[in-house]
Coordinates of N, CA and C in Angstrom, one line a residue:
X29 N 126.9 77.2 106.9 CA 126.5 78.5 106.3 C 125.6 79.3 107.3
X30 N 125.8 80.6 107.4 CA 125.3 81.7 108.1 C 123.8 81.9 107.9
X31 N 123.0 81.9 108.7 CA 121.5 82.4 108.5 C 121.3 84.2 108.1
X32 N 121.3 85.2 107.3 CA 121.5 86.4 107.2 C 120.2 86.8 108.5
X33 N 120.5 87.7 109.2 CA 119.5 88.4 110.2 C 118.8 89.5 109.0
X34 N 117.4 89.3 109.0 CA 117.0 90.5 108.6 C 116.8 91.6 109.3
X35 N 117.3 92.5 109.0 CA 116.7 93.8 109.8 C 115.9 94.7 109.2
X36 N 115.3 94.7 108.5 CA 114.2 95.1 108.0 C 113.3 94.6 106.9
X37 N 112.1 94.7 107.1 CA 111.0 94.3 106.5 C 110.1 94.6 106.0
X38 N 109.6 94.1 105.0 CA 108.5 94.9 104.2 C 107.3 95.5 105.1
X39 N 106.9 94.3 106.3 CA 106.0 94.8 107.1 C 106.6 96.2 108.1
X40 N 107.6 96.5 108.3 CA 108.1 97.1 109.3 C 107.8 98.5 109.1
X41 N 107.6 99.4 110.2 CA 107.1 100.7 109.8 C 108.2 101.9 108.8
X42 N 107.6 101.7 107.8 CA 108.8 102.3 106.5 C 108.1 103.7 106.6
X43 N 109.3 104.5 106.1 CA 108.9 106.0 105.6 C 108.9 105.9 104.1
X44 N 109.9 105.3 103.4 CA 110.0 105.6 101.4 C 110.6 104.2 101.8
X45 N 109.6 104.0 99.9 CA 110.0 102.7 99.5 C 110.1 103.4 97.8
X46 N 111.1 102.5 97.3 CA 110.4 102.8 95.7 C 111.4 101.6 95.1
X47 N 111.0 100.8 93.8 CA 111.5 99.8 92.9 C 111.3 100.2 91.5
X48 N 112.7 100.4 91.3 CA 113.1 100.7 89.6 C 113.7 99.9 89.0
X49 N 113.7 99.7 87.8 CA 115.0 99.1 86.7 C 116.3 99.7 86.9
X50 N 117.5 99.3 87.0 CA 119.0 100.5 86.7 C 119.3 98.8 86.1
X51 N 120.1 99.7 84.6 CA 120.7 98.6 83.8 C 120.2 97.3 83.6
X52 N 118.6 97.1 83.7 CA 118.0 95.8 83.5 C 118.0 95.3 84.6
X53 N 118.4 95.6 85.6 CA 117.8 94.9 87.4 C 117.2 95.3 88.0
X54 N 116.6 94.4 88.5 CA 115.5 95.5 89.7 C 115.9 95.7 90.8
X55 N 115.5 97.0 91.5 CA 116.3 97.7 92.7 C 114.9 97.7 93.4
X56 N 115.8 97.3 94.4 CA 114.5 97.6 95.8 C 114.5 98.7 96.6
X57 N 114.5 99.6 97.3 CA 114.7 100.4 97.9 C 114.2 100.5 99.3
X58 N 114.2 100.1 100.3 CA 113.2 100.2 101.5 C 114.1 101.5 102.7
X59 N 113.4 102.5 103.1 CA 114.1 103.5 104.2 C 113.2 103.6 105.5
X60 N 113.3 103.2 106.6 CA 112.5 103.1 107.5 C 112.4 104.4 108.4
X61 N 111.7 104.4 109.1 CA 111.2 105.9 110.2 C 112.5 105.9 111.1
X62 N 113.0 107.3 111.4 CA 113.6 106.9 112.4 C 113.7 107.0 113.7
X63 N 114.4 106.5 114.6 CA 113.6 105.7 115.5 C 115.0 105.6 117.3
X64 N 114.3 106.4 118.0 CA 114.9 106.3 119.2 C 115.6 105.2 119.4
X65 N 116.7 105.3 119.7 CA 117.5 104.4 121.0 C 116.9 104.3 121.9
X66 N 116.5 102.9 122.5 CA 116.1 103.1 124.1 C 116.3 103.9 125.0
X67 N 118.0 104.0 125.2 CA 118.6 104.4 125.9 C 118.3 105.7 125.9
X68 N 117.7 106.3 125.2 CA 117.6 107.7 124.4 C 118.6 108.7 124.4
X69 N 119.7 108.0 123.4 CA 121.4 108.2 123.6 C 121.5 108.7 121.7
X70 N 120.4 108.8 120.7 CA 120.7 109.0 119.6 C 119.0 108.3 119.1
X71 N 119.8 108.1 117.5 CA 118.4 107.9 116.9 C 118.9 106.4 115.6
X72 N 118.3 105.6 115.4 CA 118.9 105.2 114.3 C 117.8 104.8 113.3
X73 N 118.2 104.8 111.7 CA 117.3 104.4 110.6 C 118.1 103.2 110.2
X74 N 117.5 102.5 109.5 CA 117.7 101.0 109.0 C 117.3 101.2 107.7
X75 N 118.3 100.9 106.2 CA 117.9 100.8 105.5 C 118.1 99.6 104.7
X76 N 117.7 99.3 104.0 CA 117.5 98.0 102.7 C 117.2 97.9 101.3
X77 N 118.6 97.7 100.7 CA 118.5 97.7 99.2 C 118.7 96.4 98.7
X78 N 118.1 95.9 97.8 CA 117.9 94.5 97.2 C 118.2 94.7 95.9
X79 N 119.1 94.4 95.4 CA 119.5 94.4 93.8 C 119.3 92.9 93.0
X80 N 118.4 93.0 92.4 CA 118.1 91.8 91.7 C 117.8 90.6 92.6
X81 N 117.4 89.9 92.0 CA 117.4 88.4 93.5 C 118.8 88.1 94.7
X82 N 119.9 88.5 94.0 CA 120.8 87.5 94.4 C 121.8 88.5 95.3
X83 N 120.9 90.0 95.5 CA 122.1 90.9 96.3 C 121.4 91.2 97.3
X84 N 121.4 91.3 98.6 CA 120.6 92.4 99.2 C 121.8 92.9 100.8
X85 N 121.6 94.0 100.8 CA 122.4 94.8 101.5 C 121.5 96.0 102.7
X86 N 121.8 95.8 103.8 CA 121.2 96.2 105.2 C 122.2 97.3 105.8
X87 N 121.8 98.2 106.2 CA 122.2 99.4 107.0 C 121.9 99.3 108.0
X88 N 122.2 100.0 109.1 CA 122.0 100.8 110.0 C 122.4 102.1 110.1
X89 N 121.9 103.5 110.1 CA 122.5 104.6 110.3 C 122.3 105.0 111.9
X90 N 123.4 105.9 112.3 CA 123.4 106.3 113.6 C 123.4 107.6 113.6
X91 N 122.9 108.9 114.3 CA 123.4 110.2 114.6 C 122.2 110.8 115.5
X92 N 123.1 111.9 116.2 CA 122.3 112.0 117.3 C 121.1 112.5 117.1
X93 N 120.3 113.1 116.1 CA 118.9 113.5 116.0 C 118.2 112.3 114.4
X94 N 116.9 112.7 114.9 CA 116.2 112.1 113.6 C 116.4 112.9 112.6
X95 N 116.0 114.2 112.6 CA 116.7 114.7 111.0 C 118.3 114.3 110.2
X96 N 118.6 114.3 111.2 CA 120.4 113.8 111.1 C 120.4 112.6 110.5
X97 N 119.7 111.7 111.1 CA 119.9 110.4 110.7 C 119.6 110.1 109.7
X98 N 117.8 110.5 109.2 CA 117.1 110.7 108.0 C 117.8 111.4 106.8
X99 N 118.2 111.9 107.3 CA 119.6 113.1 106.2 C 120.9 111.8 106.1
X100 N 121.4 111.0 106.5 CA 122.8 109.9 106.7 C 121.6 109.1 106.3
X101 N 121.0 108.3 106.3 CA 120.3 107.4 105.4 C 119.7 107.8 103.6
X102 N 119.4 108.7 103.6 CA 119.1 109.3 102.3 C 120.3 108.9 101.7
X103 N 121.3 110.3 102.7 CA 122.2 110.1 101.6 C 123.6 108.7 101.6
X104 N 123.4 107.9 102.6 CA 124.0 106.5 101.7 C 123.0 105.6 100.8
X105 N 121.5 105.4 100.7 CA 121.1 105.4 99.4 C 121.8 105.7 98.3
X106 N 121.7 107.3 97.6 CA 121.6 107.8 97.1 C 123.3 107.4 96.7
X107 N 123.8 107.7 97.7 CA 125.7 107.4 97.2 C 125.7 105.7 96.7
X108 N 125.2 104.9 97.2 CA 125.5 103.5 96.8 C 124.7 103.3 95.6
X109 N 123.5 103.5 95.3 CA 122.7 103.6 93.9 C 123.4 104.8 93.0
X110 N 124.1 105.7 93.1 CA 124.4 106.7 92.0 C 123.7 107.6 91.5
X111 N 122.4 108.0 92.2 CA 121.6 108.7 92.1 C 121.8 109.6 92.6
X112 N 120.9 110.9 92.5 CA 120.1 112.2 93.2 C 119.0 111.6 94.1
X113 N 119.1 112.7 94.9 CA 117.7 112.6 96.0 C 116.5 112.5 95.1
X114 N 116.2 113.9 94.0 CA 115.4 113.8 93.2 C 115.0 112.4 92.3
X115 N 116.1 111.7 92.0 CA 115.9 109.9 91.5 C 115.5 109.3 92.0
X116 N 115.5 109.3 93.3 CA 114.8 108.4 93.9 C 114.0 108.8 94.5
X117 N 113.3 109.6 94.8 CA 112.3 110.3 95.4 C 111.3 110.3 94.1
X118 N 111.5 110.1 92.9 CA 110.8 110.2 91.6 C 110.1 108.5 91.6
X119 N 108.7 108.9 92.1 CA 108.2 107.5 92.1 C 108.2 106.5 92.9
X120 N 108.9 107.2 94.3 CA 109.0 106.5 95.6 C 107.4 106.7 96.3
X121 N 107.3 105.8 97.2 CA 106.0 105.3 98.2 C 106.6 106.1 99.3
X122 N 106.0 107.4 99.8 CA 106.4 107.7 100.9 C 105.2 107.6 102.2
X123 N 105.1 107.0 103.3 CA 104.3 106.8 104.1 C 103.7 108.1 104.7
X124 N 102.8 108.3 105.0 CA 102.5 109.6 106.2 C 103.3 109.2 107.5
X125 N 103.2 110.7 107.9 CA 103.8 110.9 109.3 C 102.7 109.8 110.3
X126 N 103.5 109.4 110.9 CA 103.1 108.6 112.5 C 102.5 109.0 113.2

């Protein structure tokens, strides 16, 4: 059996976090800062959703600016949970700027 790589982490420098009920489960939500390519060839966000104990699912988003990317991470959240930006932004942990 496969060891899962985490790619992101509670400790890691996050922008929004928020944990709700949908249908009696609990949703995790973690969206991280985003964050230069070395190469400084683009930008990418990492995000992390945890659905109940037994699901959890890891992103990577890629596009050439940080707005871009932060805008492509929002919104596959938002499309895989069935939400609005406003749903999830409703009682999220947003970190200050860096």
């Amino acid at each position: 059996m496969r060891e899962m790589t985490i790619m992101i982490t509670p400790d890691d420098n996050l922008l929004a976090t928020n944990e709700f009920l949908r249908d009696g489960v609990r949703m995790s939500v973690a969206i991280g800062r985003p964050q230069p390519y070395p190469t400084g060839s683009g930008w990418r966000c990492r995000v992390r959703v945890e659905c109940g104990t037994t699901r959890l699912e890891q992103s990577q988003v890629v596009a050439p600016t940080a707005q871009e990317v932060l805008r492509l991470a929002l919104e596959l959240v938002t499309t895989r949970l069935g939400m609005t930006e406003s749903e999830f932004f409703e009682g999220a942990t947003m970190s200050p700027a860096a």
